[in-house]
mmCIF file of C-alpha atoms and ligand atoms in Angstrom:
data_model
loop_
_atom_site.group_PDB
_atom_site.id
_atom_site.type_symbol
_atom_site.label_atom_id
_atom_site.label_comp_id
_atom_site.label_asym_id
_atom_site.label_seq_id
_atom_site.Cartn_x
_atom_site.Cartn_y
_atom_site.Cartn_z
ATOM 1 C CA MET A 5 89.441 -87.793 -43.073
ATOM 2 C CA PHE A 6 90.139 -86.822 -46.678
ATOM 3 C CA ILE A 7 87.670 -87.755 -48.971
ATOM 4 C CA SER A 8 89.147 -87.840 -52.497
ATOM 5 C CA GLU A 9 87.714 -87.060 -55.554
ATOM 6 C CA THR A 10 85.892 -90.057 -57.344
ATOM 7 C CA PRO A 11 88.117 -90.491 -60.645
ATOM 8 C CA PHE A 12 87.062 -89.612 -63.942
ATOM 9 C CA GLU A 13 86.337 -92.674 -66.003
ATOM 10 C CA GLU A 14 84.198 -93.982 -62.987
ATOM 11 C CA ILE A 15 82.096 -90.875 -63.176
ATOM 12 C CA GLU A 16 82.024 -91.451 -66.977
ATOM 13 C CA TYR A 17 81.105 -95.100 -65.649
ATOM 14 C CA LEU A 18 77.982 -93.542 -63.378
ATOM 15 C CA TYR A 19 76.057 -91.586 -65.409
ATOM 16 C CA TYR A 20 75.972 -94.206 -68.343
ATOM 17 C CA ASN A 21 75.773 -97.279 -66.037
ATOM 18 C CA VAL A 22 73.804 -96.576 -62.389
ATOM 19 C CA PRO A 23 70.203 -95.448 -61.848
ATOM 20 C CA ILE A 24 69.690 -92.013 -60.535
ATOM 21 C CA GLU A 25 69.341 -93.012 -57.102
ATOM 22 C CA GLU A 26 72.254 -95.734 -56.631
ATOM 23 C CA ILE A 27 74.715 -91.796 -58.253
ATOM 24 C CA ILE A 28 72.779 -89.546 -55.120
ATOM 25 C CA LYS A 29 73.894 -91.813 -52.770
ATOM 26 C CA LYS A 30 76.638 -91.746 -53.287
ATOM 27 C CA ALA A 31 76.440 -88.598 -53.663
ATOM 28 C CA THR A 32 74.976 -87.464 -50.584
ATOM 29 C CA GLN A 33 77.824 -89.985 -48.105
ATOM 30 C CA VAL A 34 80.596 -87.716 -49.430
ATOM 31 C CA CYS A 35 78.690 -84.106 -49.303
ATOM 32 C CA ASP A 36 77.913 -86.303 -44.711
ATOM 33 C CA LYS A 37 82.144 -85.601 -44.542
ATOM 34 C CA THR A 38 82.422 -82.888 -46.342
ATOM 35 C CA TYR A 39 79.701 -80.048 -45.395
ATOM 36 C CA GLY A 40 77.893 -82.799 -42.980
ATOM 37 C CA ASN A 41 73.786 -81.703 -43.019
ATOM 38 C CA LYS A 42 75.026 -77.213 -43.217
ATOM 39 C CA VAL A 43 73.702 -75.209 -46.231
ATOM 40 C CA TYR A 44 75.580 -71.873 -46.119
ATOM 41 C CA LEU A 45 73.729 -68.648 -47.622
ATOM 42 C CA ARG A 46 74.890 -66.598 -49.490
ATOM 43 C CA GLY A 47 72.629 -63.061 -49.514
ATOM 44 C CA LEU A 48 72.017 -62.287 -53.252
ATOM 45 C CA ILE A 49 71.967 -58.392 -55.334
ATOM 46 C CA GLU A 50 71.598 -58.386 -58.286
ATOM 47 C CA PHE A 51 73.120 -54.892 -58.457
ATOM 48 C CA SER A 52 72.357 -53.525 -62.198
ATOM 49 C CA ASN A 53 70.643 -55.249 -65.461
ATOM 50 C CA ILE A 54 72.981 -53.561 -67.798
ATOM 51 C CA CYS A 55 75.030 -56.441 -70.247
ATOM 52 C CA PHE A 56 77.120 -55.579 -73.644
ATOM 53 C CA MET A 57 76.950 -58.786 -74.229
ATOM 54 C CA ASP A 58 74.719 -61.011 -76.479
ATOM 55 C CA CYS A 59 74.842 -64.787 -74.991
ATOM 56 C CA LYS A 60 71.035 -65.715 -77.249
ATOM 57 C CA TYR A 61 70.279 -68.142 -74.237
ATOM 58 C CA CYS A 62 69.467 -64.874 -71.443
ATOM 59 C CA GLY A 63 67.111 -62.700 -70.898
ATOM 60 C CA ILE A 64 69.447 -59.515 -69.997
ATOM 61 C CA ARG A 65 70.373 -60.083 -73.149
ATOM 62 C CA ARG A 66 71.504 -57.091 -74.936
ATOM 63 C CA SER A 67 69.508 -57.005 -77.616
ATOM 64 C CA ASN A 68 66.419 -57.722 -75.723
ATOM 65 C CA THR A 69 64.560 -54.261 -75.907
ATOM 66 C CA LYS A 70 61.947 -54.584 -73.753
ATOM 67 C CA VAL A 71 63.617 -55.849 -70.330
ATOM 68 C CA GLU A 72 64.164 -51.952 -68.300
ATOM 69 C CA ARG A 73 67.753 -51.624 -67.761
ATOM 70 C CA TYR A 74 69.060 -50.628 -64.539
ATOM 71 C CA ARG A 75 71.806 -49.906 -61.843
ATOM 72 C CA MET A 76 71.500 -49.643 -58.685
ATOM 73 C CA SER A 77 73.066 -46.938 -56.643
ATOM 74 C CA GLU A 78 76.134 -47.376 -53.927
ATOM 75 C CA VAL A 79 73.522 -46.217 -50.760
ATOM 76 C CA ASP A 80 71.391 -48.373 -51.914
ATOM 77 C CA ILE A 81 73.383 -51.507 -52.517
ATOM 78 C CA LEU A 82 74.807 -50.741 -48.830
ATOM 79 C CA ALA A 83 71.718 -50.478 -47.503
ATOM 80 C CA THR A 84 70.633 -53.541 -49.494
ATOM 81 C CA ILE A 85 73.612 -55.966 -47.477
ATOM 82 C CA ALA A 86 73.041 -53.727 -43.845
ATOM 83 C CA SER A 87 69.545 -55.438 -44.884
ATOM 84 C CA GLY A 88 70.374 -58.937 -44.735
ATOM 85 C CA ILE A 89 73.337 -57.943 -42.394
ATOM 86 C CA GLU A 90 70.422 -57.691 -39.785
ATOM 87 C CA VAL A 91 69.934 -60.918 -40.256
ATOM 88 C CA GLY A 92 72.362 -62.453 -40.241
ATOM 89 C CA LEU A 93 73.691 -63.195 -43.158
ATOM 90 C CA LYS A 94 77.719 -63.145 -43.693
ATOM 91 C CA THR A 95 78.180 -63.264 -47.669
ATOM 92 C CA PHE A 96 77.080 -61.201 -50.213
ATOM 93 C CA VAL A 97 76.966 -62.226 -54.396
ATOM 94 C CA LEU A 98 76.835 -58.478 -56.208
ATOM 95 C CA GLN A 99 75.715 -59.978 -59.804
ATOM 96 C CA SER A 100 75.899 -58.095 -62.683
ATOM 97 C CA GLY A 101 75.663 -58.312 -66.734
ATOM 98 C CA GLU A 102 78.529 -58.263 -68.403
ATOM 99 C CA ASN A 103 80.626 -54.355 -68.868
ATOM 100 C CA ALA A 104 77.587 -52.789 -66.633
ATOM 101 C CA TYR A 105 80.291 -51.272 -64.742
ATOM 102 C CA ARG A 106 84.559 -50.444 -64.611
ATOM 103 C CA ALA A 107 86.995 -51.995 -62.149
ATOM 104 C CA LEU A 108 88.040 -49.219 -60.533
ATOM 105 C CA GLU A 109 84.487 -48.513 -60.416
ATOM 106 C CA LEU A 110 83.644 -51.946 -59.097
ATOM 107 C CA ALA A 111 87.023 -51.389 -56.366
ATOM 108 C CA SER A 112 85.294 -48.423 -54.953
ATOM 109 C CA LEU A 113 82.751 -49.939 -54.061
ATOM 110 C CA VAL A 114 84.156 -52.903 -52.258
ATOM 111 C CA GLU A 115 86.748 -50.928 -51.030
ATOM 112 C CA LYS A 116 83.236 -49.195 -49.174
ATOM 113 C CA ILE A 117 82.006 -52.048 -48.156
ATOM 114 C CA LYS A 118 84.422 -53.967 -46.526
ATOM 115 C CA SER A 119 85.481 -50.261 -44.236
ATOM 116 C CA LYS A 120 82.535 -51.464 -43.373
ATOM 117 C CA TRP A 121 81.604 -54.684 -42.636
ATOM 118 C CA SER A 122 84.797 -56.251 -42.605
ATOM 119 C CA ASP A 123 84.966 -59.661 -41.737
ATOM 120 C CA ILE A 124 81.784 -59.812 -44.217
ATOM 121 C CA ALA A 125 82.007 -62.324 -47.567
ATOM 122 C CA VAL A 126 82.567 -60.436 -50.997
ATOM 123 C CA THR A 127 81.814 -62.621 -54.252
ATOM 124 C CA LEU A 128 81.276 -60.378 -57.765
ATOM 125 C CA SER A 129 79.847 -62.313 -60.975
ATOM 126 C CA CYS A 130 79.750 -59.589 -63.239
ATOM 127 C CA GLY A 131 81.670 -60.786 -66.077
ATOM 128 C CA TYR A 132 84.508 -60.512 -68.359
ATOM 129 C CA PHE A 133 88.046 -59.025 -66.777
ATOM 130 C CA LYS A 134 91.400 -58.912 -68.115
ATOM 131 C CA LYS A 135 94.004 -60.061 -65.241
ATOM 132 C CA GLU A 136 95.200 -56.419 -64.340
ATOM 133 C CA GLU A 137 92.201 -55.181 -63.043
ATOM 134 C CA LEU A 138 90.949 -58.298 -61.603
ATOM 135 C CA LYS A 139 94.309 -57.640 -59.993
ATOM 136 C CA ILE A 140 92.847 -53.563 -58.519
ATOM 137 C CA LEU A 141 89.153 -56.048 -57.648
ATOM 138 C CA LYS A 142 91.781 -58.619 -55.327
ATOM 139 C CA LYS A 143 93.849 -55.395 -52.933
ATOM 140 C CA ALA A 144 89.906 -53.735 -53.059
ATOM 141 C CA GLY A 145 89.272 -56.675 -50.766
ATOM 142 C CA VAL A 146 86.846 -59.008 -53.540
ATOM 143 C CA ASP A 147 86.948 -62.335 -51.640
ATOM 144 C CA ARG A 148 85.219 -64.720 -54.279
ATOM 145 C CA TYR A 149 84.483 -64.514 -57.244
ATOM 146 C CA LEU A 150 81.635 -66.145 -59.923
ATOM 147 C CA PHE A 151 82.100 -66.522 -63.451
ATOM 148 C CA ARG A 152 81.259 -69.047 -65.341
ATOM 149 C CA PHE A 153 81.495 -71.015 -68.422
ATOM 150 C CA GLU A 154 78.947 -72.238 -69.535
ATOM 151 C CA VAL A 155 79.373 -74.516 -71.909
ATOM 152 C CA ALA A 156 82.730 -76.142 -72.393
ATOM 153 C CA ASP A 157 82.693 -77.061 -76.010
ATOM 154 C CA GLU A 158 84.612 -74.721 -78.078
ATOM 155 C CA ASN A 159 82.132 -74.710 -81.000
ATOM 156 C CA LEU A 160 78.604 -74.686 -79.128
ATOM 157 C CA TYR A 161 80.478 -71.924 -76.504
ATOM 158 C CA SER A 162 80.799 -69.883 -79.894
ATOM 159 C CA PHE A 163 77.697 -70.559 -81.045
ATOM 160 C CA LEU A 164 75.509 -69.644 -78.179
ATOM 161 C CA LYS A 165 77.959 -66.832 -77.674
ATOM 162 C CA ASN A 166 78.123 -64.997 -80.768
ATOM 163 C CA GLY A 167 81.962 -66.006 -82.235
ATOM 164 C CA GLU A 168 83.494 -65.359 -78.554
ATOM 165 C CA LYS A 169 85.946 -67.812 -77.626
ATOM 166 C CA LEU A 170 86.423 -70.424 -74.885
ATOM 167 C CA SER A 171 89.685 -69.738 -74.117
ATOM 168 C CA LYS A 172 89.167 -66.118 -73.186
ATOM 169 C CA ARG A 173 86.871 -67.352 -70.479
ATOM 170 C CA LEU A 174 89.305 -70.086 -69.823
ATOM 171 C CA GLU A 175 92.108 -67.173 -69.042
ATOM 172 C CA MET A 176 90.116 -65.606 -67.166
ATOM 173 C CA LEU A 177 89.459 -68.281 -64.660
ATOM 174 C CA ASN A 178 92.856 -69.137 -64.732
ATOM 175 C CA ASN A 179 93.824 -65.561 -63.712
ATOM 176 C CA LEU A 180 91.253 -66.069 -60.947
ATOM 177 C CA LYS A 181 92.976 -69.033 -59.381
ATOM 178 C CA GLU A 182 96.649 -67.097 -60.000
ATOM 179 C CA LEU A 183 95.243 -64.109 -58.643
ATOM 180 C CA ASP A 184 94.251 -66.593 -55.373
ATOM 181 C CA PHE A 185 90.881 -65.617 -55.540
ATOM 182 C CA GLU A 186 88.446 -67.968 -54.427
ATOM 183 C CA THR A 187 87.416 -69.443 -57.826
ATOM 184 C CA GLY A 188 83.521 -70.606 -58.496
ATOM 185 C CA SER A 189 81.909 -71.262 -62.327
ATOM 186 C CA GLY A 190 79.862 -73.182 -62.876
ATOM 187 C CA PHE A 191 77.759 -74.181 -66.606
ATOM 188 C CA MET A 192 73.899 -74.886 -67.592
ATOM 189 C CA VAL A 193 72.625 -77.959 -68.472
ATOM 190 C CA GLY A 194 70.253 -78.880 -71.514
ATOM 191 C CA LEU A 195 71.767 -75.762 -73.930
ATOM 192 C CA PRO A 196 70.272 -77.207 -77.361
ATOM 193 C CA GLY A 197 72.812 -78.855 -78.386
ATOM 194 C CA GLU A 198 74.415 -81.041 -75.259
ATOM 195 C CA THR A 199 74.508 -84.324 -75.891
ATOM 196 C CA ASP A 200 76.436 -86.052 -73.471
ATOM 197 C CA GLU A 201 80.367 -86.179 -74.444
ATOM 198 C CA ILE A 202 79.027 -82.699 -73.700
ATOM 199 C CA LEU A 203 78.192 -82.879 -70.996
ATOM 200 C CA LEU A 204 81.245 -85.350 -69.092
ATOM 201 C CA LYS A 205 83.292 -82.169 -70.471
ATOM 202 C CA ASN A 206 81.570 -80.170 -68.526
ATOM 203 C CA LEU A 207 82.239 -82.263 -65.297
ATOM 204 C CA ARG A 208 85.280 -82.752 -66.641
ATOM 205 C CA LEU A 209 86.629 -79.157 -66.980
ATOM 206 C CA CYS A 210 85.951 -78.963 -63.169
ATOM 207 C CA ARG A 211 87.277 -81.680 -61.817
ATOM 208 C CA ASP A 212 90.728 -80.004 -64.420
ATOM 209 C CA PHE A 213 90.409 -76.328 -62.346
ATOM 210 C CA GLN A 214 89.163 -77.943 -58.914
ATOM 211 C CA PHE A 215 86.749 -75.107 -58.973
ATOM 212 C CA ASP A 216 86.371 -74.160 -55.223
ATOM 213 C CA MET A 217 82.774 -73.271 -56.214
ATOM 214 C CA VAL A 218 80.973 -74.636 -58.523
ATOM 215 C CA GLY A 219 76.674 -72.899 -59.665
ATOM 216 C CA ILE A 220 74.164 -75.139 -61.793
ATOM 217 C CA GLY A 221 71.361 -74.848 -62.651
ATOM 218 C CA PRO A 222 68.731 -75.908 -65.671
ATOM 219 C CA PHE A 223 68.969 -73.717 -69.103
ATOM 220 C CA ILE A 224 65.401 -72.110 -69.454
ATOM 221 C CA PRO A 225 64.374 -70.829 -72.604
ATOM 222 C CA HIS A 226 63.118 -67.378 -72.661
ATOM 223 C CA PRO A 227 61.160 -66.162 -74.312
ATOM 224 C CA ASP A 228 62.222 -63.000 -76.461
ATOM 225 C CA THR A 229 65.345 -64.351 -76.157
ATOM 226 C CA PRO A 230 67.224 -66.635 -80.546
ATOM 227 C CA LEU A 231 66.574 -70.452 -78.095
ATOM 228 C CA LYS A 232 62.696 -68.925 -77.328
ATOM 229 C CA ASP A 233 61.866 -72.964 -79.305
ATOM 230 C CA ALA A 234 64.326 -74.521 -77.423
ATOM 231 C CA ARG A 235 64.164 -77.900 -75.637
ATOM 232 C CA GLN A 236 63.111 -78.215 -71.821
ATOM 233 C CA PHE A 237 64.701 -80.936 -70.453
ATOM 234 C CA SER A 238 63.368 -82.063 -67.268
ATOM 235 C CA ILE A 239 64.397 -81.177 -63.692
ATOM 236 C CA GLU A 240 66.377 -84.911 -62.926
ATOM 237 C CA ARG A 241 69.203 -84.273 -65.534
ATOM 238 C CA THR A 242 70.703 -81.585 -63.173
ATOM 239 C CA ILE A 243 70.614 -83.877 -60.457
ATOM 240 C CA LYS A 244 72.088 -86.377 -62.179
ATOM 241 C CA VAL A 245 75.160 -83.932 -62.755
ATOM 242 C CA THR A 246 74.894 -81.918 -59.305
ATOM 243 C CA ALA A 247 75.318 -85.717 -57.745
ATOM 244 C CA LEU A 248 78.135 -86.231 -60.209
ATOM 245 C CA LEU A 249 79.434 -82.964 -59.656
ATOM 246 C CA ARG A 250 79.616 -83.657 -55.494
ATOM 247 C CA LEU A 251 81.526 -87.030 -56.536
ATOM 248 C CA THR A 252 83.970 -85.076 -58.922
ATOM 249 C CA LEU A 253 84.235 -82.319 -56.173
ATOM 250 C CA PRO A 254 84.239 -83.521 -52.766
ATOM 251 C CA TYR A 255 85.225 -80.311 -51.312
ATOM 252 C CA ALA A 256 83.698 -78.312 -53.786
ATOM 253 C CA ASN A 257 80.414 -75.256 -52.218
ATOM 254 C CA ILE A 258 77.425 -76.218 -54.828
ATOM 255 C CA PRO A 259 74.425 -74.406 -54.477
ATOM 256 C CA ALA A 260 71.173 -75.730 -55.273
ATOM 257 C CA THR A 261 70.368 -73.104 -57.949
ATOM 258 C CA THR A 262 67.121 -70.696 -58.109
ATOM 259 C CA ALA A 263 66.565 -72.356 -61.751
ATOM 260 C CA ALA A 264 66.238 -75.719 -60.431
ATOM 261 C CA GLY A 265 63.324 -74.086 -57.695
ATOM 262 C CA THR A 266 61.862 -71.935 -60.638
ATOM 263 C CA LEU A 267 62.287 -75.749 -62.651
ATOM 264 C CA ASP A 268 60.504 -78.484 -59.947
ATOM 265 C CA PRO A 269 58.794 -76.260 -56.804
ATOM 266 C CA SER A 270 61.176 -78.420 -55.254
ATOM 267 C CA GLY A 271 64.040 -78.266 -57.428
ATOM 268 C CA ARG A 272 66.192 -77.082 -55.420
ATOM 269 C CA GLU A 273 65.637 -79.907 -52.194
ATOM 270 C CA LYS A 274 65.945 -81.430 -54.716
ATOM 271 C CA MET A 275 69.280 -80.813 -55.435
ATOM 272 C CA LEU A 276 70.458 -80.266 -51.304
ATOM 273 C CA LYS A 277 69.003 -83.891 -51.662
ATOM 274 C CA ALA A 278 71.839 -85.358 -54.370
ATOM 275 C CA GLY A 279 75.049 -83.197 -52.858
ATOM 276 C CA ALA A 280 74.260 -79.106 -53.307
ATOM 277 C CA ASN A 281 74.953 -76.833 -49.622
ATOM 278 C CA VAL A 282 74.567 -73.402 -50.889
ATOM 279 C CA LEU A 283 71.798 -71.857 -51.202
ATOM 280 C CA MET A 284 71.148 -67.778 -52.614
ATOM 281 C CA PRO A 285 68.691 -66.173 -51.241
ATOM 282 C CA ASN A 286 67.303 -62.168 -53.583
ATOM 283 C CA ILE A 287 67.970 -59.908 -51.495
ATOM 284 C CA THR A 288 67.862 -57.332 -53.693
ATOM 285 C CA PRO A 289 65.276 -54.803 -53.418
ATOM 286 C CA PRO A 290 61.916 -56.352 -55.711
ATOM 287 C CA LEU A 291 61.427 -53.673 -57.935
ATOM 288 C CA ASN A 292 64.930 -54.371 -59.928
ATOM 289 C CA LYS A 293 64.087 -57.955 -58.927
ATOM 290 C CA LYS A 294 61.502 -58.057 -61.491
ATOM 291 C CA LYS A 295 63.524 -56.681 -64.308
ATOM 292 C CA TYR A 296 66.330 -59.164 -63.511
ATOM 293 C CA LEU A 297 64.887 -61.749 -65.622
ATOM 294 C CA LEU A 298 67.176 -64.364 -67.540
ATOM 295 C CA TYR A 299 64.718 -67.068 -67.601
ATOM 296 C CA PRO A 300 60.878 -66.659 -67.421
ATOM 297 C CA GLU A 301 59.053 -67.060 -64.249
ATOM 298 C CA LYS A 302 62.062 -66.920 -61.643
ATOM 299 C CA ILE A 303 60.636 -67.624 -58.310
ATOM 300 C CA CYS A 304 61.108 -65.229 -55.729
ATOM 301 C CA ILE A 305 60.215 -61.905 -57.404
ATOM 302 C CA ASP A 306 57.916 -61.139 -55.719
ATOM 303 C CA GLU A 307 59.576 -61.322 -52.177
ATOM 304 C CA SER A 308 61.600 -59.423 -50.382
ATOM 305 C CA GLY A 309 64.807 -62.389 -50.297
ATOM 306 C CA LEU A 310 64.827 -61.613 -46.575
ATOM 307 C CA GLU A 311 61.338 -63.285 -46.235
ATOM 308 C CA CYS A 312 62.571 -66.378 -47.883
ATOM 309 C CA ILE A 313 65.325 -67.330 -44.766
ATOM 310 C CA GLY A 314 62.322 -68.207 -42.594
ATOM 311 C CA CYS A 315 60.834 -70.336 -46.191
ATOM 312 C CA MET A 316 64.556 -71.685 -46.917
ATOM 313 C CA SER A 317 65.972 -73.317 -43.000
ATOM 314 C CA LEU A 318 61.492 -75.161 -43.659
ATOM 315 C CA ARG A 319 63.166 -76.265 -46.982
ATOM 316 C CA VAL A 320 66.411 -77.111 -45.787
ATOM 317 C CA LYS A 321 65.080 -79.065 -42.393
ATOM 318 C CA SER A 322 62.587 -81.208 -45.418
ATOM 319 C CA VAL A 323 66.135 -82.583 -46.490
ATOM 320 C CA GLY A 324 67.078 -83.652 -42.943
ATOM 321 C CA LYS A 325 69.356 -80.251 -43.151
ATOM 322 C CA VAL A 326 70.062 -77.426 -41.475
ATOM 323 C CA LEU A 327 71.084 -72.921 -42.316
ATOM 324 C CA SER A 328 75.139 -72.113 -41.181
ATOM 325 C CA PHE A 329 75.626 -68.219 -41.105
ATOM 326 C CA GLU A 330 78.817 -68.320 -41.318
ATOM 327 C CA ARG A 331 81.233 -67.902 -43.612
ATOM 328 C CA GLY A 332 80.544 -70.629 -45.221
ATOM 329 C CA ASP A 333 84.537 -70.448 -46.566
ATOM 330 C CA SER A 334 84.284 -73.883 -49.245
ATOM 331 C CA ILE A 335 87.273 -76.131 -47.327
ATOM 332 C CA SER A 336 89.929 -76.190 -51.167
ATOM 333 C CA TYR A 337 89.981 -72.919 -50.537
ATOM 334 C CA VAL A 338 91.284 -73.144 -47.160
ATOM 335 C CA LYS A 339 93.173 -75.958 -47.751
HETATM 336 N N1 SAM B 17 77.635 -61.114 -66.594
HETATM 337 C C1 SAM B 17 77.736 -62.099 -65.601
HETATM 338 C C2 SAM B 17 78.778 -63.504 -66.199
HETATM 339 O O1 SAM B 17 78.446 -64.214 -67.759
HETATM 340 O O2 SAM B 17 79.437 -64.226 -65.477
HETATM 341 C C3 SAM B 17 76.937 -62.553 -64.631
HETATM 342 C C4 SAM B 17 75.971 -62.570 -64.599
HETATM 343 S S1 SAM B 17 74.775 -63.843 -66.277
HETATM 344 C C5 SAM B 17 73.623 -63.153 -66.623
HETATM 345 C C6 SAM B 17 74.134 -65.059 -64.663
HETATM 346 C C7 SAM B 17 73.962 -66.346 -65.315
HETATM 347 O O3 SAM B 17 72.644 -66.695 -64.814
HETATM 348 C C8 SAM B 17 74.832 -66.925 -66.028
HETATM 349 O O4 SAM B 17 76.117 -67.294 -66.493
HETATM 350 C C9 SAM B 17 73.841 -68.201 -66.741
HETATM 351 O O5 SAM B 17 75.242 -69.269 -66.433
HETATM 352 C C10 SAM B 17 72.983 -67.820 -66.276
HETATM 353 N N2 SAM B 17 70.953 -68.338 -67.764
HETATM 354 C C11 SAM B 17 71.711 -67.333 -68.036
HETATM 355 N N3 SAM B 17 70.325 -66.989 -69.139
HETATM 356 C C12 SAM B 17 69.809 -68.166 -68.635
HETATM 357 C C13 SAM B 17 68.380 -68.752 -69.246
HETATM 358 N N4 SAM B 17 68.089 -68.361 -70.212
HETATM 359 N N5 SAM B 17 69.015 -70.569 -68.317
HETATM 360 C C14 SAM B 17 69.058 -70.819 -67.357
HETATM 361 N N6 SAM B 17 70.339 -70.138 -66.309
HETATM 362 C C15 SAM B 17 70.047 -68.923 -67.304
HETATM 363 FE FE1 FES B 18 74.967 -60.799 -70.611
HETATM 364 FE FE2 FES B 18 75.601 -63.316 -71.608
HETATM 365 S S1 FES B 18 74.093 -61.815 -73.255
HETATM 366 S S2 FES B 18 76.557 -61.778 -70.131
#
């Protein structure tokens, strides 16, 4: 049975007029029909914290000199993937700062990964690349790309990213779709300057682009960034947006993010109850993990990530769901 999107006027109506519990109920019904009670797993590897950008919100921004920078070696990355495969993971997300690697370097890495394990899905999340570079990555075997637009308002985007243009970000997202990557994007909830209108613009942009995956999480002020004194919204704002997102895009993969688990110990469970269907155990070696602090007090940085899978299994059970070790392609992409 095909589940249709909730018309955007209704999303707006729900946002302004309907209690959060009712929105969550609707989102749960939709998620039950599209993804059932399955929660897909992705092994996250933060393989370098080097970043040439200076986003005002981000703990690993270029001008944060307190960060000890690292780049994992190819051998270490392959060994980390092997350890994930041993516990049954079939999808890996390789994330880094922007410009930490050239496209050709990433292509060579992905070719090696794919020649060893042809059946796994490789997702990159390494910032901006030109269309020609994306073609190289596609040819090398990259299956999915995550590239959050962060906020759908041009002025706020430009302020947060020091004059960068939102249109450049959207152009790359268009290129990813054109080149047939399974395309993921997303935004932070509760950024300083975010109004109700901007929040709805974020959801509308996700609808317009029909993203296959959407990662959202609360903005958490980092003490070594210009936004250190910004207001912290409660987790409820993120949960409400999660539910509205599920109604906007019934077939997208939506992770219950680490940022939500950091802001509230049961933040990820709350996201799963509101329509999220993916968890991303962070399998980065702990020594590096500690240096990849986008925001303070990030959870699970002492564990190997492989231990997190046991913990996640209990967490999903507590909300009536089960972990799935399938590749978990987005239904919207397969369709
Ligand atoms: N460099 C790549 C990029 O920009 O697409 C990928 C890595 S980037 C560090 C990962 C995501 O972390 C960003 O897209 C942003 O949404 C999120 N993030 C950064 N700082 C954050 C903060 N203070 N609170 C919550 N999320 C944050
Ligand atoms: Fe690295 Fe923004 S600071 S992408």
